[in-house]
Coordinates of C-alpha atoms in Angstrom, one line a residue:
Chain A
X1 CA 2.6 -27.2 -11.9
X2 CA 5.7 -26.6 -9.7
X3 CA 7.9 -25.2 -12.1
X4 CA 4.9 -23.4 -13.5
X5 CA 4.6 -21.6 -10.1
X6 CA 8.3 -21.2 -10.0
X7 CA 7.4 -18.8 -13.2
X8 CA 5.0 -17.2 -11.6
X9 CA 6.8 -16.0 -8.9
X10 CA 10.1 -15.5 -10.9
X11 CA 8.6 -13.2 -12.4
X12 CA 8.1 -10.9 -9.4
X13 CA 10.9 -8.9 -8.8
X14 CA 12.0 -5.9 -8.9
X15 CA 13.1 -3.8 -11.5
X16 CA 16.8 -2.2 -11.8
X17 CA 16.0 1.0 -11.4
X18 CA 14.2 -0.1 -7.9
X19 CA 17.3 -2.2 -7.1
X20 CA 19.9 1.0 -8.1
X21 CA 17.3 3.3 -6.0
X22 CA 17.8 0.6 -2.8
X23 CA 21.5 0.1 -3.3
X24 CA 22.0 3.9 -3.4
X25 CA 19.7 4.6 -0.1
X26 CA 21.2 1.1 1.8
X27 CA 25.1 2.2 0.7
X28 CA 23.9 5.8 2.7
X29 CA 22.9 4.0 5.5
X30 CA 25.6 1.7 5.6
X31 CA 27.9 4.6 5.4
X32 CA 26.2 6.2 8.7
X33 CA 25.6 3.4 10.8
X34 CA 29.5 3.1 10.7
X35 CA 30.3 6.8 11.0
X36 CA 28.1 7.3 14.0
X37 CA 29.5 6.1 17.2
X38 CA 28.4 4.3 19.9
X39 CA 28.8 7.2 22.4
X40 CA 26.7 9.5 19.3
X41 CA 24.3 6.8 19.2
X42 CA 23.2 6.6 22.4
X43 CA 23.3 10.7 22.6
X44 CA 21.4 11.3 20.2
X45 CA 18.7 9.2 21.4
X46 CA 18.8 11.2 24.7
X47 CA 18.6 14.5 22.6
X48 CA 15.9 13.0 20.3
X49 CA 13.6 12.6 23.6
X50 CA 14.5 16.0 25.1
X51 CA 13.5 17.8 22.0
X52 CA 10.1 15.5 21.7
X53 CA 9.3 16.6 25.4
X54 CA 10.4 19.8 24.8
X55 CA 8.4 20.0 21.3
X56 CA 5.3 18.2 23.0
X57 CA 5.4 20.8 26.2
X58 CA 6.0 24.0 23.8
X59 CA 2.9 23.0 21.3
X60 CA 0.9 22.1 24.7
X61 CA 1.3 25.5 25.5
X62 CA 1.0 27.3 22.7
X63 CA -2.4 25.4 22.2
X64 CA -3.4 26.0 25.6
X65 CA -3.1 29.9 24.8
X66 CA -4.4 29.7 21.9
X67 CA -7.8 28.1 22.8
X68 CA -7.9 25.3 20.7
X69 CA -6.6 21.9 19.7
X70 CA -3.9 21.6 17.3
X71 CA -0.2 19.9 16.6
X72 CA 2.5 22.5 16.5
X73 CA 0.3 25.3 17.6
X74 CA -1.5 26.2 14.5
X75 CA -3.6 29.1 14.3
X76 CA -7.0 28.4 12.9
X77 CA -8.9 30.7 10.5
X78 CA -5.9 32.2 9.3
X79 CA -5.2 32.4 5.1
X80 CA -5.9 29.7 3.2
X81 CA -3.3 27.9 1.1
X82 CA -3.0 27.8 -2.6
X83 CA -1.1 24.8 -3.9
X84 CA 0.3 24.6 -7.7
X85 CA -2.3 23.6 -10.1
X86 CA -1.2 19.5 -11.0
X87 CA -2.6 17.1 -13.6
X88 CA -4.4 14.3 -12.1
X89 CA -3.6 10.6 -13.9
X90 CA -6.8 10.6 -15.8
X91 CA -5.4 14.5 -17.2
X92 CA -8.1 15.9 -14.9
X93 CA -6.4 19.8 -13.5
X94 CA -6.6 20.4 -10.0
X95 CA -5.7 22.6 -8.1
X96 CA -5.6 21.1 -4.7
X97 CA -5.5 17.0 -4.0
X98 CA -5.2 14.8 -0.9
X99 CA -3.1 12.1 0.2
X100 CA -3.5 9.7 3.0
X101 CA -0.2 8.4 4.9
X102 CA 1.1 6.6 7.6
X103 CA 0.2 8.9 10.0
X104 CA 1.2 5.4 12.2
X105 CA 4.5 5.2 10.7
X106 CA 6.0 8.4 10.2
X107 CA 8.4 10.4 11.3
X108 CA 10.6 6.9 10.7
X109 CA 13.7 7.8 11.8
X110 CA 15.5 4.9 11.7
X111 CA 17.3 6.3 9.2
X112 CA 17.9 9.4 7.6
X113 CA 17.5 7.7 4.0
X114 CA 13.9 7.2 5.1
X115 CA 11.0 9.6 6.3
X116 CA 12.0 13.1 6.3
X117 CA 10.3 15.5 8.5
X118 CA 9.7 19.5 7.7
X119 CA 7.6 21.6 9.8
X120 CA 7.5 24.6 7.6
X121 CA 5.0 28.3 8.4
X122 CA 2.7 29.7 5.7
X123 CA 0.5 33.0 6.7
X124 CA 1.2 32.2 10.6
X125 CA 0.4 29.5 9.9
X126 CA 2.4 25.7 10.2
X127 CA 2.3 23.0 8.2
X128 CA 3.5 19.5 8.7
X129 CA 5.1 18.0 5.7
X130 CA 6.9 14.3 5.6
X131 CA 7.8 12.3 2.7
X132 CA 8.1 8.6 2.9
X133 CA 10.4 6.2 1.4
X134 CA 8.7 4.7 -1.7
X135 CA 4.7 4.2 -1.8
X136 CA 3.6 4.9 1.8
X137 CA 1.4 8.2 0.5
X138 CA -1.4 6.9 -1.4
X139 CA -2.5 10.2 -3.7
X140 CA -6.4 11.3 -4.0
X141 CA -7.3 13.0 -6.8
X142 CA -10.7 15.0 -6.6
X143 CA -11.8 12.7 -9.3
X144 CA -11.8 9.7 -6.7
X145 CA -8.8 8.6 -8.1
X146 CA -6.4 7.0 -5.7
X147 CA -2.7 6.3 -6.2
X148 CA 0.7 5.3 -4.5
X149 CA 3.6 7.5 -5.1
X150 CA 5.3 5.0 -7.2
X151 CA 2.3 5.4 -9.8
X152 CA 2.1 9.0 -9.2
X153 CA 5.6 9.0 -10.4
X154 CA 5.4 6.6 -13.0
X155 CA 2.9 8.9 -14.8
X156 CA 5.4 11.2 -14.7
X157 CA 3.3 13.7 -12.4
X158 CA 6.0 13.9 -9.9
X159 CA 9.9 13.8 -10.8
X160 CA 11.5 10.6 -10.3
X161 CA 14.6 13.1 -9.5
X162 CA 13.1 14.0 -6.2
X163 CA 13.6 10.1 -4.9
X164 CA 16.7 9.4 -6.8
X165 CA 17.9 12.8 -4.6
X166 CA 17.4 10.8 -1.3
X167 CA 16.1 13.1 0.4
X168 CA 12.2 12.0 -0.2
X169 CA 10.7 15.6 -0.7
X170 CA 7.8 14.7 -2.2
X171 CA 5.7 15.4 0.6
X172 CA 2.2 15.8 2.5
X173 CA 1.3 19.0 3.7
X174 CA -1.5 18.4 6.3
X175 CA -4.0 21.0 7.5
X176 CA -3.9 21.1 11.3
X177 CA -7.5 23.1 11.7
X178 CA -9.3 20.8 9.0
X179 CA -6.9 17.9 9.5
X180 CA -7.4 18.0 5.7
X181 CA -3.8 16.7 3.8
X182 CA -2.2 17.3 0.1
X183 CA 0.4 17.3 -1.6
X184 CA 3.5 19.7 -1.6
X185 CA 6.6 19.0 -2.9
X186 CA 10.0 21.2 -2.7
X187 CA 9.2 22.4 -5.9
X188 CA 5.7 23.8 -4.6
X189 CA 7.4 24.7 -1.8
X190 CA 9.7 27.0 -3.7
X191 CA 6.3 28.0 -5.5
X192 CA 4.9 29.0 -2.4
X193 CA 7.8 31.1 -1.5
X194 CA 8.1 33.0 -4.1
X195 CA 4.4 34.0 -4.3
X196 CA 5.2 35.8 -0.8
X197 CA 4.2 33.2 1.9
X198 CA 6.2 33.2 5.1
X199 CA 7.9 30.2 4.2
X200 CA 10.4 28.4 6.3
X201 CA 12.1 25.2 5.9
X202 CA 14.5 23.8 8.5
X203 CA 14.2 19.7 8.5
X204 CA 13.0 18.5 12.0
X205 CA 12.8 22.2 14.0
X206 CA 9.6 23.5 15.1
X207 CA 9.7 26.8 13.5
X208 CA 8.1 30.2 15.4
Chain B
X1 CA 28.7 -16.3 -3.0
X2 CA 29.1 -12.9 -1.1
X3 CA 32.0 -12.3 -0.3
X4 CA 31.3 -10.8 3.4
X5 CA 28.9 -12.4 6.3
X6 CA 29.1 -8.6 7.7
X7 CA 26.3 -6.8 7.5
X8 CA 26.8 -3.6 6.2
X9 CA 29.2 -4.5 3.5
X10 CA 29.0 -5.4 0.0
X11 CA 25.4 -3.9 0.0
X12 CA 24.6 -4.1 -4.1
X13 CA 26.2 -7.7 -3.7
X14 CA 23.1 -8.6 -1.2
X15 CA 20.7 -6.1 -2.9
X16 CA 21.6 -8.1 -6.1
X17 CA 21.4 -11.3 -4.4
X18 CA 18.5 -11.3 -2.0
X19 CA 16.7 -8.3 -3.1
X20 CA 14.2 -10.3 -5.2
X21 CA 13.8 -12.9 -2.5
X22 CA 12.6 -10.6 0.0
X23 CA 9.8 -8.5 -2.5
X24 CA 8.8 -12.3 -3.5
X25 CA 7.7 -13.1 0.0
X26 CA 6.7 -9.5 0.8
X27 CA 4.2 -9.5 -2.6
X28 CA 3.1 -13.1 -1.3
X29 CA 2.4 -11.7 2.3
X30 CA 1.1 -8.0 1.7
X31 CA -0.3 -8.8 -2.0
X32 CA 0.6 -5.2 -3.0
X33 CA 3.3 -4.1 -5.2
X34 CA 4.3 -0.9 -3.2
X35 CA 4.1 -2.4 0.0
X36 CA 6.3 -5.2 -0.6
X37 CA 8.8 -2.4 -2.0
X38 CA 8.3 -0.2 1.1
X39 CA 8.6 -3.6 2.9
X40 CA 11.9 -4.7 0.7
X41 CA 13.3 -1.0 1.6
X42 CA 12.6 -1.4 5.3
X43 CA 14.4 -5.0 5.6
X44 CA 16.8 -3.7 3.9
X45 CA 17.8 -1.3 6.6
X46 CA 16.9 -3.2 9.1
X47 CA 19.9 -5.6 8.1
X48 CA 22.4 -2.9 7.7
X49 CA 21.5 -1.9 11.2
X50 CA 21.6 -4.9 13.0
X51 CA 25.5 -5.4 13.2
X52 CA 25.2 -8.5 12.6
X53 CA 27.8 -11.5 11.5
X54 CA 26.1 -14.1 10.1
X55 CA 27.6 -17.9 10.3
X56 CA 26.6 -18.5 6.5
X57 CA 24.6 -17.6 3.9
X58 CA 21.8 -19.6 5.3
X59 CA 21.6 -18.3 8.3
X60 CA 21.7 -14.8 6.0
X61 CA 18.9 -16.0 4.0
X62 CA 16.8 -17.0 6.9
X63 CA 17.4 -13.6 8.9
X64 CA 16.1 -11.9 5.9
X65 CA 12.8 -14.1 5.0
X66 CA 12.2 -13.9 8.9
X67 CA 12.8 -9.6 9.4
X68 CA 9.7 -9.8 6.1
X69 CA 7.9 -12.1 7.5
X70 CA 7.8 -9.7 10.7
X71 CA 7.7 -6.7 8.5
X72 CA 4.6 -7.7 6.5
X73 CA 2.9 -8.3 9.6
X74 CA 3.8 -5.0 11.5
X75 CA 2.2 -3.3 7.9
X76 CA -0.9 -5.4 8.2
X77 CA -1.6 -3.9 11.8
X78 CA -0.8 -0.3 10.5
X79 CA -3.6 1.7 10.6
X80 CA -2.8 2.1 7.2
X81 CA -3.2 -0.7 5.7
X82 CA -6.6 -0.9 7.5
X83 CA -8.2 1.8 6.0
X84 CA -6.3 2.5 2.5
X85 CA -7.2 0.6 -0.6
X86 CA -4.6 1.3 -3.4
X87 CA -5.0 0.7 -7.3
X88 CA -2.7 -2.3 -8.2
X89 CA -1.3 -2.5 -11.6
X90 CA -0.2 -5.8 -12.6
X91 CA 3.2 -7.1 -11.6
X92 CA 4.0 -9.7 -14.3
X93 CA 5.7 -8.2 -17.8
X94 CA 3.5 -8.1 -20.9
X95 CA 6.2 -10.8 -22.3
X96 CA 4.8 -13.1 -19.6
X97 CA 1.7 -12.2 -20.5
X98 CA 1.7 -14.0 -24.2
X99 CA 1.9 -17.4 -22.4
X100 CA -1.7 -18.5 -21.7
X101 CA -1.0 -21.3 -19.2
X102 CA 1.5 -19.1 -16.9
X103 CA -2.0 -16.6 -17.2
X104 CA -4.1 -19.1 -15.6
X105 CA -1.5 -19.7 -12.8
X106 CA -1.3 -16.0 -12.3
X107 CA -5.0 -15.4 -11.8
X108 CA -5.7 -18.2 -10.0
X109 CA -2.5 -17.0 -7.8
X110 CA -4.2 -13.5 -7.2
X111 CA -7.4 -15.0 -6.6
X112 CA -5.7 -16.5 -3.6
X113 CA -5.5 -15.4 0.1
X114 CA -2.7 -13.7 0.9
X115 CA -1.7 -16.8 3.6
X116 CA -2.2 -19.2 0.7
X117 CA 0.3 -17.3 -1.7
X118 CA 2.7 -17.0 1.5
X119 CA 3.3 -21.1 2.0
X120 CA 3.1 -22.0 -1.5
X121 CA 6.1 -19.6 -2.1
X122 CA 8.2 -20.4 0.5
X123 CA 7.2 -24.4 0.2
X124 CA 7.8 -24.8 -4.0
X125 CA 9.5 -21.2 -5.0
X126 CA 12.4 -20.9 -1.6
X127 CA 12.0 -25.0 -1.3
X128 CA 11.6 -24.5 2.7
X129 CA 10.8 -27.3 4.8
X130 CA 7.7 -27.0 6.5
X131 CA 9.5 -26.9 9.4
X132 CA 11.4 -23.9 8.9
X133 CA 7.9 -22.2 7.0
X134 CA 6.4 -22.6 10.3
X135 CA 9.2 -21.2 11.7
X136 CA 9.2 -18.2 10.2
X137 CA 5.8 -17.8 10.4
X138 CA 5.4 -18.5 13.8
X139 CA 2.8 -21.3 13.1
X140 CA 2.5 -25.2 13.8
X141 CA 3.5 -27.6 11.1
X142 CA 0.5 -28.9 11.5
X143 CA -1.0 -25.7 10.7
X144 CA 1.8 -25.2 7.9
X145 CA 0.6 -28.1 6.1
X146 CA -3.0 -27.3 6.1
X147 CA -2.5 -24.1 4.5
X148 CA -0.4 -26.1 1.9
X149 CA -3.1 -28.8 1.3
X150 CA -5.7 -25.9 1.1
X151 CA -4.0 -23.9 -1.3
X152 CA -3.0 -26.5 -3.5
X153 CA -6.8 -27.4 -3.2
X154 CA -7.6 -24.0 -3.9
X155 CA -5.7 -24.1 -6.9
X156 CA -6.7 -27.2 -8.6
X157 CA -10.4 -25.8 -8.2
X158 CA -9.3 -22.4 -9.9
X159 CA -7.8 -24.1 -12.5
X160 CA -10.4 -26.9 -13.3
X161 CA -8.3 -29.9 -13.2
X162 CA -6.4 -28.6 -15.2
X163 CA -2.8 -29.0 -12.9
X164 CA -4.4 -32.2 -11.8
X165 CA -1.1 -33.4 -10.9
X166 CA -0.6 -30.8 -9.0
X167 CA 0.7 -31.4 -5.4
X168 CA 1.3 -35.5 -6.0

C-alpha cells in the first residue's frame, strides 16, 4: 500500500512546460531582486504608498464630484463596451463572458513576474484590467461553464504566447458601474482600439 | 545535490529539484490542480526573495514544504477560494490510468479530505517524522497521528480490505 501511494503521488507533478514557464518567470525575478538595491527597495516602497494615497485621494474626489460610488472615478451610464466575439469550451460563440478573480489577491506586486495592473479609458470611461500569474481568473462562460485560465488556455481559446511573454496580459476587465467583469486580453485591447475607443494603456498609472 | 545554498541562484537546478515536491503537498493541501500551481509559483518567489543561505539541503527542503504549507493556508482564507468552484480535470496520465489497482488508490485518494491527503503525503511520500509534519503544520503530534490513523482508516474502508495491510 505504501509504495502504491508513493505512485500515486508520483504521479502528480508538473509538466515541463509548467516547470520551463516557472524557471523562466523565477530566473526574472532572481535577476531583479539582485539588481534592485537596498536604498531602491525601500524607495520604492515609500513611492508605492504616496501614489496609493495619492490614487485613493484623487478617485475620492473625482467620485465625490461625480455623485456616485466608483473605483477610479468611473462615469456611469456612459457607452457600453463591445468585446471580441470568443468561442466558449463547449464551441458555444459569445460575445461577452465573465471571470471571477482574486479581487483579495491582486494587484500582487511582489514581483513584477506576477499580477500586472492596467487601468486603461474606453468612451470616458475606465476600466480596471489585471492578469494573474497562472489560474487565479476562473472564466464564466454564458453557458454556465466555468474555467481556470490554464484550461482556458489549454483549449486553445487563449494563446499560451501571452504567459510564455511574462507579462500576464490575459486580463479581466471589470465594470465599475455594474461591477460586472470579463475578459480582455491585449489582443482585444488592440481590437478595441482600432474600432475607435479612447484607449489608453500605461501599466500602473491612473489615466485622465 | 545543488550546487548553491543561496537563494536566488541556480534557479532551474531547484525548479528541477524541488518543483514537484512543492505542487505534491500544495495538490494534497488545496486539492486543486491550478491552485497548487499558483501556489508552486508563489513559493517559488517567495524563496528567491527571501535572501536566504540555507545551512543544507534539509533545512532548504524544510523552508520550502513550510512557505506551502503557509501558502495553501493563506489561499484557503482567500475570499476566493470561498466562493469559486472550478472544474478539475484529472491530474494522473492516461498511462497511469491502465493500472486498475493504482485507480482504486487514486479514487479513494480524492475521496479524501484534503487534511487526510496532506499527512499521508508528507508521512509515506516525503517520509517526515511526525514530528516535523506537525511542525509544519502547526499541529500536535498527537493531533498528527490521529489524522494519520483516520486516513489510513479512511482508506482501508474505501478500498474494502483490500490494502488490509495497510498501515501495519
Amino acid at each position: 500500500m505504501e509504495s502504491e501511494l508513493k505512485r500515486y503521488y508520483s504521479a502528480v507533478q508538473l509538466t515541463d512546460e509548467q516547470k520551463a514557464t516557472l524557471i523562466a518567470g523565477a530566473e526574472t525575478a532572481a535577476h531583479q531582486s539582485r539588481t534592485v538595491a537596498p536604498r531602491r527597495q525601500i524607495f520604492s516602497v515609500y513611492r508605492a504608498a504616496a501614489c496609493l494615497v495619492l490614487l485613493i485621494g484623487t478617485a475620492g474626489a473625482i467620485a465625490a464630484s461625480k455623485g456616485f460610488e466608483g473605483n477610479y472615478g468611473v462615469q456611469p451610464d456612459t457607452a457600453s463596451i463591445s468585446l471580441p466575439s470568443v468561442t466558449s469550451p463547449s464551441g458555444e460563440r459569445t460575445s461577452f463572458y465573465y471571470c471571477d478573480s482574486h479581487y483579495d489577491a491582486i494587484p500582487d506586486n511582489t514581483s513584477s513576474s506576477a499580477g500586472e495592473e492596467i487601468l486603461f479609458e474606453l468612451d470616458g470611461r475606465t476600466y480596471f484590467l489585471s492578469g494573474r500569474k497562472s489560474s487565479g481568473i476562473s472564466f464564466v462562460f454564458d453557458s454556465g461553464e466555468k474555467y481556470t485560465l490554464r484550461q482556458v488556455m489549454e483549449r486553445g481559446i487563449i494563446s499560451p504566447e501571452i504567459l510564455a511573454s511574462g507579462g500576464y496580459l490575459v486580463c479581466m476587465v471589470r465594470d465599475n458601474k455594474t461591477g460586472e467583469t470579463s475578459l480582455l486580453n491585449s489582443a482585444a485591447a488592440d481590437l478595441l482600439r482600432e474600432r475607435g475607443g479612447n484607449v489608453r494603456i500605461e501599466n500602473g498609472k491612473l489615466i485622465k | 545535490m545543488i550546487s548553491s545554498l543561496k537563494s536566488g541562484d541556480c534557479i532551474d537546478e531547484v525548479v528541477a529539484e524541488y518543483s514537484d515536491m512543492v505542487y505534491r503537498l500544495a495538490y494534497s493541501m488545496t486539492g486543486s490542480q491550478n491552485d497548487a500551481y499558483d501556489v508552486v509559483q508563489d513559493v517559488l518567489l517567495k524563496y528567491i526573495e527571501s535572501g536566504l543561505t540555507f545551512n543544507d539541503e534539509d533545512h532548504r527542503k524544510r523552508w520550502l514544504l513550510k512557505v506551502t504549507s503557509n501558502q495553501c493556508r493563506q489561499m484557503f482564507r482567500s475570499h476566493w477560494s470561498k466562493t469559486v468552484e472550478i472544474a478539475e480535470t484529472d491530474i494522473i496520465s492516461d498511462s497511469t490510468q491502465a493500472d486498475d489497482k493504482r485507480l482504486d488508490i487514486r479514487n479513494a485518494m480524492q475521496q479524501l479530505p484534503d487534511k487526510y491527503k496532506t499527512v499521508l503525503y508528507l508521512f509515506y511520500y516525503e517520509e517526515l517524522p511526525v514530528g516535523r509534519i506537525a511542525s509544519l503544520l502547526e499541529m500536535s503530534e498527537g493531533a498528527v497521528k490521529t489524522r494519520l490513523m483516520r486516513a489510513r482508516g479512511l482508506m482501508e474502508k474505501k478500498l474494502r480490505g483490500d490494502y488490509s495491510d495497510y498501515g501495519k
